[in-house]
Tab-separated table of C-alpha atoms in Angstrom:
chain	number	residue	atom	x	y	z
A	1	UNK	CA	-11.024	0.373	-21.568
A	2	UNK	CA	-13.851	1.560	-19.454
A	3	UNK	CA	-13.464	1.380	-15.467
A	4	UNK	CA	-15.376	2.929	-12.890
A	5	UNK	CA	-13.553	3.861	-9.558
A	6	UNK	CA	-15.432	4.663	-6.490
A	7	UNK	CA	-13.063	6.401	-3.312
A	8	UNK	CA	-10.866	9.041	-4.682
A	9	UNK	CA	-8.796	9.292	-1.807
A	10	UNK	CA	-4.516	9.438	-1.932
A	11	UNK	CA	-4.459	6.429	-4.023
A	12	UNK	CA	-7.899	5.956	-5.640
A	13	UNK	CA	-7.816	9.665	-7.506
A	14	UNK	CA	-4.246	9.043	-8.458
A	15	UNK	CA	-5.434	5.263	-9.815
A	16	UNK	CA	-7.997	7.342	-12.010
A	17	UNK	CA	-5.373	9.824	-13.017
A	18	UNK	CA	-2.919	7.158	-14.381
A	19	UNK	CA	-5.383	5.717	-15.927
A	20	UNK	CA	-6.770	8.617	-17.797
A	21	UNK	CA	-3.195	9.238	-18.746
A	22	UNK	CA	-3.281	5.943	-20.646
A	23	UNK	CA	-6.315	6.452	-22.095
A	24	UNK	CA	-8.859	4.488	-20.826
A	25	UNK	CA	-12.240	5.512	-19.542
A	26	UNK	CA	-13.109	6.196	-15.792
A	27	UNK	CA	-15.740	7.128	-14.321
A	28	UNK	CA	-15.211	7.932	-11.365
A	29	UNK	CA	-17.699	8.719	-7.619
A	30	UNK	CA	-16.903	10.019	-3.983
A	31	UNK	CA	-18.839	11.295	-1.353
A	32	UNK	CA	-16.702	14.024	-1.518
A	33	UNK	CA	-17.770	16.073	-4.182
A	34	UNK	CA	-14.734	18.460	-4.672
A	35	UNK	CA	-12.955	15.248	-5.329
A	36	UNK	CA	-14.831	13.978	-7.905
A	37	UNK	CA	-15.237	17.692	-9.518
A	38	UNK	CA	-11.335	17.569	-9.590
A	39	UNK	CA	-11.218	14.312	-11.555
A	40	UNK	CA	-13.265	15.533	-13.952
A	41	UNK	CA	-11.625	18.344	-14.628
A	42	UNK	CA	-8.877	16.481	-15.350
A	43	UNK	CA	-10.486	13.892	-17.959
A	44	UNK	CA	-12.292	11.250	-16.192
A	45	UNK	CA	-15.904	11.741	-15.981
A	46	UNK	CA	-18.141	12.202	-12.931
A	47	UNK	CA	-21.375	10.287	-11.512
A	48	UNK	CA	-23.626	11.798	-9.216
A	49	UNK	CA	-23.970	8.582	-7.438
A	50	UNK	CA	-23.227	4.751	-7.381
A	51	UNK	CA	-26.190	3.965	-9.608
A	52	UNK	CA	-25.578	6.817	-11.845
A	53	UNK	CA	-21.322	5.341	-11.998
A	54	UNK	CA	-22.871	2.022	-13.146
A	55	UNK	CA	-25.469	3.236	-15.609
A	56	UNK	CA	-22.244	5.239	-17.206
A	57	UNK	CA	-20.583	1.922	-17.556
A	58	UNK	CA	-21.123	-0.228	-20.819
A	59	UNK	CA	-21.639	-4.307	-20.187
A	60	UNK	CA	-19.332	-5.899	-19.138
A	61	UNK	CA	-18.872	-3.542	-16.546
A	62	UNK	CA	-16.172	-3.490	-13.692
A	63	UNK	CA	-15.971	-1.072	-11.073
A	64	UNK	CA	-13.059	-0.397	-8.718
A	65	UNK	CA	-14.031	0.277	-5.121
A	66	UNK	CA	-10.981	1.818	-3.011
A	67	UNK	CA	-12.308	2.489	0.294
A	68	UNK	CA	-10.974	1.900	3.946
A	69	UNK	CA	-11.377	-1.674	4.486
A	70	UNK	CA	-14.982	-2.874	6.753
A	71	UNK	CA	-17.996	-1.015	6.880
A	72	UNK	CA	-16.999	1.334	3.692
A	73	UNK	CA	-16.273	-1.025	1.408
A	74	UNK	CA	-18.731	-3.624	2.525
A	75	UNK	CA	-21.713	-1.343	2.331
A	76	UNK	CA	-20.296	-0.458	-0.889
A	77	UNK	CA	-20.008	-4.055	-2.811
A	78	UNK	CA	-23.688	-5.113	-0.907
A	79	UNK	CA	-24.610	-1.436	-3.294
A	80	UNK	CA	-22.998	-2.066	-5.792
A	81	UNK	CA	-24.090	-6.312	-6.261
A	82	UNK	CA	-27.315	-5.214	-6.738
A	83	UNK	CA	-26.830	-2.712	-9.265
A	84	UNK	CA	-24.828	-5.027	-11.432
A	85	UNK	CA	-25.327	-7.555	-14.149
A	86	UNK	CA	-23.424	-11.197	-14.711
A	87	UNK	CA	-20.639	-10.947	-16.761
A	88	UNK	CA	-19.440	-7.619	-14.510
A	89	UNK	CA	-17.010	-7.550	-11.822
A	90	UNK	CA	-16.215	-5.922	-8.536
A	91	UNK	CA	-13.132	-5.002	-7.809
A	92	UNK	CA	-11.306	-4.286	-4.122
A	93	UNK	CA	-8.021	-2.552	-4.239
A	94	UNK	CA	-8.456	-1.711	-0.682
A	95	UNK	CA	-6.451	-3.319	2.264
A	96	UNK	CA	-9.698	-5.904	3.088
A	97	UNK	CA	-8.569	-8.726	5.319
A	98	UNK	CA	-8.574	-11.949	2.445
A	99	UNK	CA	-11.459	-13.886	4.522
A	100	UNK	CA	-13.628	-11.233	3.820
A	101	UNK	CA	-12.942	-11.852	-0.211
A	102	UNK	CA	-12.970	-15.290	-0.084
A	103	UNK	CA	-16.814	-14.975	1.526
A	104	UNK	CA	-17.591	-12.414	-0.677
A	105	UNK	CA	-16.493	-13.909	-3.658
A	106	UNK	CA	-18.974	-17.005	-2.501
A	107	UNK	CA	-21.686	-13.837	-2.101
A	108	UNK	CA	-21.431	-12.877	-5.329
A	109	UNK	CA	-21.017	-16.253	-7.541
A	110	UNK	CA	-24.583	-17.265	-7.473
A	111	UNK	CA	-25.112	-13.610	-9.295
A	112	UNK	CA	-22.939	-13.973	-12.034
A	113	UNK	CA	-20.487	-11.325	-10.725
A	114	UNK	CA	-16.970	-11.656	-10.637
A	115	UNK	CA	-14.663	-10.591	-7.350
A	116	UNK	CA	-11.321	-9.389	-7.550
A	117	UNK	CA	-9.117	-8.801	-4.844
A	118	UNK	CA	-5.805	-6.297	-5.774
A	119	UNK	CA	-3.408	-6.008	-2.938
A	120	UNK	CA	-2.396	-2.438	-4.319
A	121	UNK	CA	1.441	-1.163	-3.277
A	122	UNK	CA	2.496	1.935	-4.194
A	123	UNK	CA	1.463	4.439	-1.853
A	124	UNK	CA	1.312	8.285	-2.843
A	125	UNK	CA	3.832	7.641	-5.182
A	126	UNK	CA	1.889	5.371	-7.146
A	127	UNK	CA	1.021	8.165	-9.866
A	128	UNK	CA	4.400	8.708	-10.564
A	129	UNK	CA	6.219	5.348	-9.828
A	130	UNK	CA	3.241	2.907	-10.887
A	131	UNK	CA	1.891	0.257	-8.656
A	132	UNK	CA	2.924	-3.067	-7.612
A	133	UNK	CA	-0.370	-5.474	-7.321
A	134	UNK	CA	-1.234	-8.938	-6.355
A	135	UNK	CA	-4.392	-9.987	-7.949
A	136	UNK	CA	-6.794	-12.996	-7.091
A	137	UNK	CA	-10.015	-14.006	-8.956
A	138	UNK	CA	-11.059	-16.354	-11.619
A	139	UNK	CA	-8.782	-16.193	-14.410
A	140	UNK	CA	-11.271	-15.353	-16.935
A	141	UNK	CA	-12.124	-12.058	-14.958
A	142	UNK	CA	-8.803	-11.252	-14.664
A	143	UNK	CA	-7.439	-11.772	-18.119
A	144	UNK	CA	-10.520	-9.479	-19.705
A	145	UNK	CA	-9.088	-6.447	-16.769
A	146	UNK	CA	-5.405	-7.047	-17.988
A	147	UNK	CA	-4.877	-3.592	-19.740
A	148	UNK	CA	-6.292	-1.762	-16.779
A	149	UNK	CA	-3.717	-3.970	-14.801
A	150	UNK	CA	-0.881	-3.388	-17.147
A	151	UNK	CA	-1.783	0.605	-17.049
A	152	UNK	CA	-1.310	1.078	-13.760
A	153	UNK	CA	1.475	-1.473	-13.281
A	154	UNK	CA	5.315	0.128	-13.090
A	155	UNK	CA	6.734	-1.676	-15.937
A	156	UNK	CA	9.981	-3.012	-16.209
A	157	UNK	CA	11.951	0.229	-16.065
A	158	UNK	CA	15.525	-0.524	-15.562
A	159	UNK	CA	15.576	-3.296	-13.124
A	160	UNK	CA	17.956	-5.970	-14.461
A	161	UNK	CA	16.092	-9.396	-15.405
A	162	UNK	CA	16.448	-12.147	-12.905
A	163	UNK	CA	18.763	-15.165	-14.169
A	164	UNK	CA	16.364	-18.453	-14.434
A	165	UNK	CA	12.899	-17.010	-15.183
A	166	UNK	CA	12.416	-18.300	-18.464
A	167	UNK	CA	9.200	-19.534	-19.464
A	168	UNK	CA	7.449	-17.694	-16.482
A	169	UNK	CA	4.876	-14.887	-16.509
A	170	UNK	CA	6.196	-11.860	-17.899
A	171	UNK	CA	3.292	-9.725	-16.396
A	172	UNK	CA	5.443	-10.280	-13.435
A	173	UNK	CA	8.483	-8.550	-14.595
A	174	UNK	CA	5.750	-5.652	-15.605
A	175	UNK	CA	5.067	-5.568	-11.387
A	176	UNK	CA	1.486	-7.003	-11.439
A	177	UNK	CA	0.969	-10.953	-10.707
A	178	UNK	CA	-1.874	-13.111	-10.889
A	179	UNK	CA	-1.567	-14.759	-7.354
A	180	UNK	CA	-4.911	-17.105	-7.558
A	181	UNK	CA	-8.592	-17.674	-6.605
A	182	UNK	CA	-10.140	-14.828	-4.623
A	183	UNK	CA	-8.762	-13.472	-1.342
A	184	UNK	CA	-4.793	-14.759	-2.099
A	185	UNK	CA	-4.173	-10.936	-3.746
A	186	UNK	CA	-4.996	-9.538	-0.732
A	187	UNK	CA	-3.105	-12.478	1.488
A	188	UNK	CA	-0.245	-11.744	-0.684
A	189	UNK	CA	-0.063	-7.862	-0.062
A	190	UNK	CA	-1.133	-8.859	3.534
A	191	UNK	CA	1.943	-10.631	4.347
A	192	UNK	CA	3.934	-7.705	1.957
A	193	UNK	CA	2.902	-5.774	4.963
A	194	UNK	CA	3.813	-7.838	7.419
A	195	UNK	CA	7.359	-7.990	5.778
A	196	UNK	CA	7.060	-4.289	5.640
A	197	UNK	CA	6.451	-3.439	9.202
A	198	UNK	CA	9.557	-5.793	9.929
A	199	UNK	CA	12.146	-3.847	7.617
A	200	UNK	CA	10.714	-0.927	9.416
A	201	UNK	CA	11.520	-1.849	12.400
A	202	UNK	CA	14.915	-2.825	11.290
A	203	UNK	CA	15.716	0.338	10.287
A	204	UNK	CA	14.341	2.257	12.807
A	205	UNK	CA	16.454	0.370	15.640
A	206	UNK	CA	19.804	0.939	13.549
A	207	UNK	CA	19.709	4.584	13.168
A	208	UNK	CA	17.748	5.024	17.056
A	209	UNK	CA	21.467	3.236	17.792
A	210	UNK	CA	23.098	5.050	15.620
A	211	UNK	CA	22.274	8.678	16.962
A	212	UNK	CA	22.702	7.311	20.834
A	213	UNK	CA	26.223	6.576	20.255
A	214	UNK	CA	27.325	10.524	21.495
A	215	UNK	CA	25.312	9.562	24.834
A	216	UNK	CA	27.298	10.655	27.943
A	217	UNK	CA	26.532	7.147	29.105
A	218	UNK	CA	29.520	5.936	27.296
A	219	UNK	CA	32.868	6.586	27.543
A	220	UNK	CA	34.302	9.654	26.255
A	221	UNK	CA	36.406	8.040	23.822
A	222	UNK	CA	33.311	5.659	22.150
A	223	UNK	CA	31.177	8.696	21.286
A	224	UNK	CA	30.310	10.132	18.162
A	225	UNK	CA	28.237	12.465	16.921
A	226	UNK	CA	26.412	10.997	13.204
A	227	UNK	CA	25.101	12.680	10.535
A	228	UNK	CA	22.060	10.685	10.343
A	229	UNK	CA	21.108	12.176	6.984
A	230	UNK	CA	24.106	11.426	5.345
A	231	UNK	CA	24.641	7.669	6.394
A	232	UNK	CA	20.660	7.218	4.729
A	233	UNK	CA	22.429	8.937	1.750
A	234	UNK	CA	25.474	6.951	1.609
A	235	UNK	CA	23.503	3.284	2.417
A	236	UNK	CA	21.039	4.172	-0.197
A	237	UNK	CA	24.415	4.336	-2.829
A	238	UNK	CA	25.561	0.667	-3.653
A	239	UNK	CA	24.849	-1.078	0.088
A	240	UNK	CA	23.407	-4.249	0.529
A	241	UNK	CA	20.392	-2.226	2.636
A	242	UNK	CA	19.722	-0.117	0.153
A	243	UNK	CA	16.005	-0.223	-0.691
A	244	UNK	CA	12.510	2.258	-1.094
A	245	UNK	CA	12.166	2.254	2.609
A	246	UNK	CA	16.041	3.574	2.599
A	247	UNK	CA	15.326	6.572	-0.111
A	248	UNK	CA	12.000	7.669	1.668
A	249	UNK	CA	14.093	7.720	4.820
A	250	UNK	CA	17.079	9.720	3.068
A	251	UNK	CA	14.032	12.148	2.547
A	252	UNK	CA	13.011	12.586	6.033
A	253	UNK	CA	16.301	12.862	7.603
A	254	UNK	CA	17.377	15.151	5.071
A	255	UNK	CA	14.914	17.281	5.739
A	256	UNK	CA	14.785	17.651	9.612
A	257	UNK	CA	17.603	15.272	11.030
A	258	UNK	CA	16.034	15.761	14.656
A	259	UNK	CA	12.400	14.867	13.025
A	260	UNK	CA	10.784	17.322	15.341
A	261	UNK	CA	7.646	17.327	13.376
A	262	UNK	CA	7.085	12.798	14.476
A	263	UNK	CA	5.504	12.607	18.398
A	264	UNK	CA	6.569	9.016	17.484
A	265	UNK	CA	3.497	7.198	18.099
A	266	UNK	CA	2.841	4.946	15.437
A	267	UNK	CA	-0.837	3.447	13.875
A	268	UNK	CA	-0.928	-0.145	12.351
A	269	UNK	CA	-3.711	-0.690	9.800
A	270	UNK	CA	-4.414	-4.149	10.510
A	271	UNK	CA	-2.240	-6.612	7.706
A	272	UNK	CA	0.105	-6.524	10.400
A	273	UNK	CA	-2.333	-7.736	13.085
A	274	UNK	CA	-3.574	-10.070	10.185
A	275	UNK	CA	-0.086	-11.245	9.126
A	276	UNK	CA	0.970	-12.665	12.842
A	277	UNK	CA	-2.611	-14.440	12.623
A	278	UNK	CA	-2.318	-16.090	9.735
A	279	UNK	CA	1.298	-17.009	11.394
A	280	UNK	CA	-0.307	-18.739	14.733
A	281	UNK	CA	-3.124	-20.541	12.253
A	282	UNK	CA	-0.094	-22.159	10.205
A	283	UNK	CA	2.279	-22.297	13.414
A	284	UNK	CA	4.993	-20.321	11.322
A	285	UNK	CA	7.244	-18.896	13.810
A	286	UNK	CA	7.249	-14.910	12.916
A	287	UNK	CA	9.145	-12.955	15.922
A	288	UNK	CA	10.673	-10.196	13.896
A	289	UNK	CA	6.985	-9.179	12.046
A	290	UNK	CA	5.651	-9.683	15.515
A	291	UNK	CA	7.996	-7.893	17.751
A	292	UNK	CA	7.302	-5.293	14.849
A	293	UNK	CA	3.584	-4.876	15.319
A	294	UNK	CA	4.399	-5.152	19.442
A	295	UNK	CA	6.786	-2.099	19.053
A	296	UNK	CA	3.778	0.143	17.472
A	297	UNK	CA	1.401	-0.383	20.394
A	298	UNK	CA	3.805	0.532	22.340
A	299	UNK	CA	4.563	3.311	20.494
A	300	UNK	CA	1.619	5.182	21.518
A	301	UNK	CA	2.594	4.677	25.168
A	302	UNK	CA	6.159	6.134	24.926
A	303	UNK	CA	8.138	7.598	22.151
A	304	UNK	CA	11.660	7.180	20.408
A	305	UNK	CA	13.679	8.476	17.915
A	306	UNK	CA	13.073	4.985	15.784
A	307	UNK	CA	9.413	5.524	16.382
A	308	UNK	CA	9.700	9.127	14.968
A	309	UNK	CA	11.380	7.322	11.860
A	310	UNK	CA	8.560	4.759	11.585
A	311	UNK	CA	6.248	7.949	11.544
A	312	UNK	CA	8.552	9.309	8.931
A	313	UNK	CA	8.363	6.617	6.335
A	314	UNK	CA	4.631	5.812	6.702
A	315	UNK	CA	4.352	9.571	5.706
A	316	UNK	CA	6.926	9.332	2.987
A	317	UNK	CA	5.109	5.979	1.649
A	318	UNK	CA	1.498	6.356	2.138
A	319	UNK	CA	0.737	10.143	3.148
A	320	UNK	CA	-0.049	8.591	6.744
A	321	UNK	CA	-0.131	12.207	9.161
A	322	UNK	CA	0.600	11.392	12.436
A	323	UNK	CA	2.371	14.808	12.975
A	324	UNK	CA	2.267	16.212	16.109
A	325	UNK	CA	-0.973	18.905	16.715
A	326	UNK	CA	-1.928	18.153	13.392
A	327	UNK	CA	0.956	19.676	11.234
């Protein structure tokens, strides 16, 4: 299946690479040039510019637009709405806040093009491991995309079925999930953010308390001195805590146990921001996700060990440098 792909950043030039692995078409434009020289090299083929992607495309077109969310990939979809013809859709894997779909969805309706959002999870990884993605849009639209869905989805792999999901949709155990009409993808991932910043957290505190147990503070007696790395390893090996965010932090620890290379101060990228709004609009008390998003402003004020960790796994996840002088 044909798809163009504009941003080939971390997880837009791997999205083209899995793709092209499965055999389907992509066409593929960045203002970075190297970057789309590099994709062609490795199968998909290049456009010189957004006009020149579409005009590459056969009707029914879609095009997949992975840029930072605002400006970017608003400027981009106003482009690319007027190169396009009915019947083609527009597709935003980005992290765009959901009211922003749900308006441009509206934009685009009296054209005849289609709007999907994809809340896309999977980080650098994502080549390798597949990505998780909640989809919204008009069914139709979303149904004609489903091999380019199922492509880049994870599959099954060895996670045992869940008891009592007969009948249900099976692209779901696949790790791609048709959430609803425009802008519920993205509310979906939104609040999978959220969720995220809040197991973060969680784990951050535990091992910050974990390594301040040999502080002279206490009494002689109550100290000890933890291998930090090797309780990540052990927790990761049958515990109830065991998850992703547990393996990428096995990683980090593993590697440098003091993580030297963190200053600890810690960026959000808004779903957080947008997940305890959405909380105060539905008054659905949400102190751990908010305390979570509190902790990373103040993050950049003073520094822990569990902000160093929170550093460490949005590096592990997402490629997310906020190494000290650069590094």
């Amino acid at each position: 299946m044909q798809l163009g792909i504009v941003g080939l950043g971390r997880m837009g030039g791997n999205i083209a690479r899995r793709l092209t692995k499965a055999g389907h078409d992509c066409v593929v434009w960045d203002r970075n040039e190297a970057a789309v020289k590099e994709l062609g090299a490795e199968g998909s083929r290049p456009a010189g510019d957004l006009a020149d992607l579409v005009a590459k495309l056969d009707a029914p077109r879609a095009v997949w637009v992975m840029l930072p969310a605002g400006g970017p990939t608003e400027g981009t979809i106003a482009t690319l709405a007027g190169l396009l013809s009915p019947g083609d859709a527009i597709i935003d894997g980005g992290n765009s806040f959901y009211k922003d779909d749900i308006r441009r969805a509206a934009e685009l309706e009296p054209k005849g093009i289609h709007y999907i959002d994809v809340g896309t999870s999977g980080g650098v990884w994502g080549l390798e491991r597949g990505y998780c993605m909640m989809i919204g849009g008009v069914k139709e639209a979303v149904d004609r995309l489903d091999p380019i869905f199922a492509a880049l989805a994870p599959g099954r792999g060895d996670i045992p079925l869940t008891p009592s999901r007969e009948g249900r949709d099976l692209r779901v155990e696949q790790g791609y999930m048709h959430c609803g009409p425009a802008g519920s993808g993205h509310f979906v991932k939104m609040v999978h953010n959220g969720i995220e910043y809040g197991l973060m957290q969680a784990y951050a505190e535990g091992f910050d308390i974990l390594k301040n147990k040999k502080s002279e503070a206490l009494p002689a007696n109550e100290r000890f001195t933890l291998d930090m790395a090797d309780i990540a390893e052990v927790w990761r090996r049958g515990s109830v805590v065991s998850s992703w965010l547990l393996d990428l932090t096995s990683i980090a620890l593993a590697k440098d146990e003091t993580l030297g290379d963190y200053p600890g101060e810690v960026a959000d990228s808004g779903e957080g921001r947008w997940t305890v709004m959405a909380a105060i609009e539905e008054a659905v008390s949400a102190e751990v996700l908010s305390a979570a998003l509190y902790t990373r402003f103040r993050s950049r004020q003073d520094h822990t060990f569990s902000e160093k960790l929170l550093s460490a796994m949005r590096f592990q996840f997402g490629g997310h440098t906020e190494f000290k002088n650069g590094k």
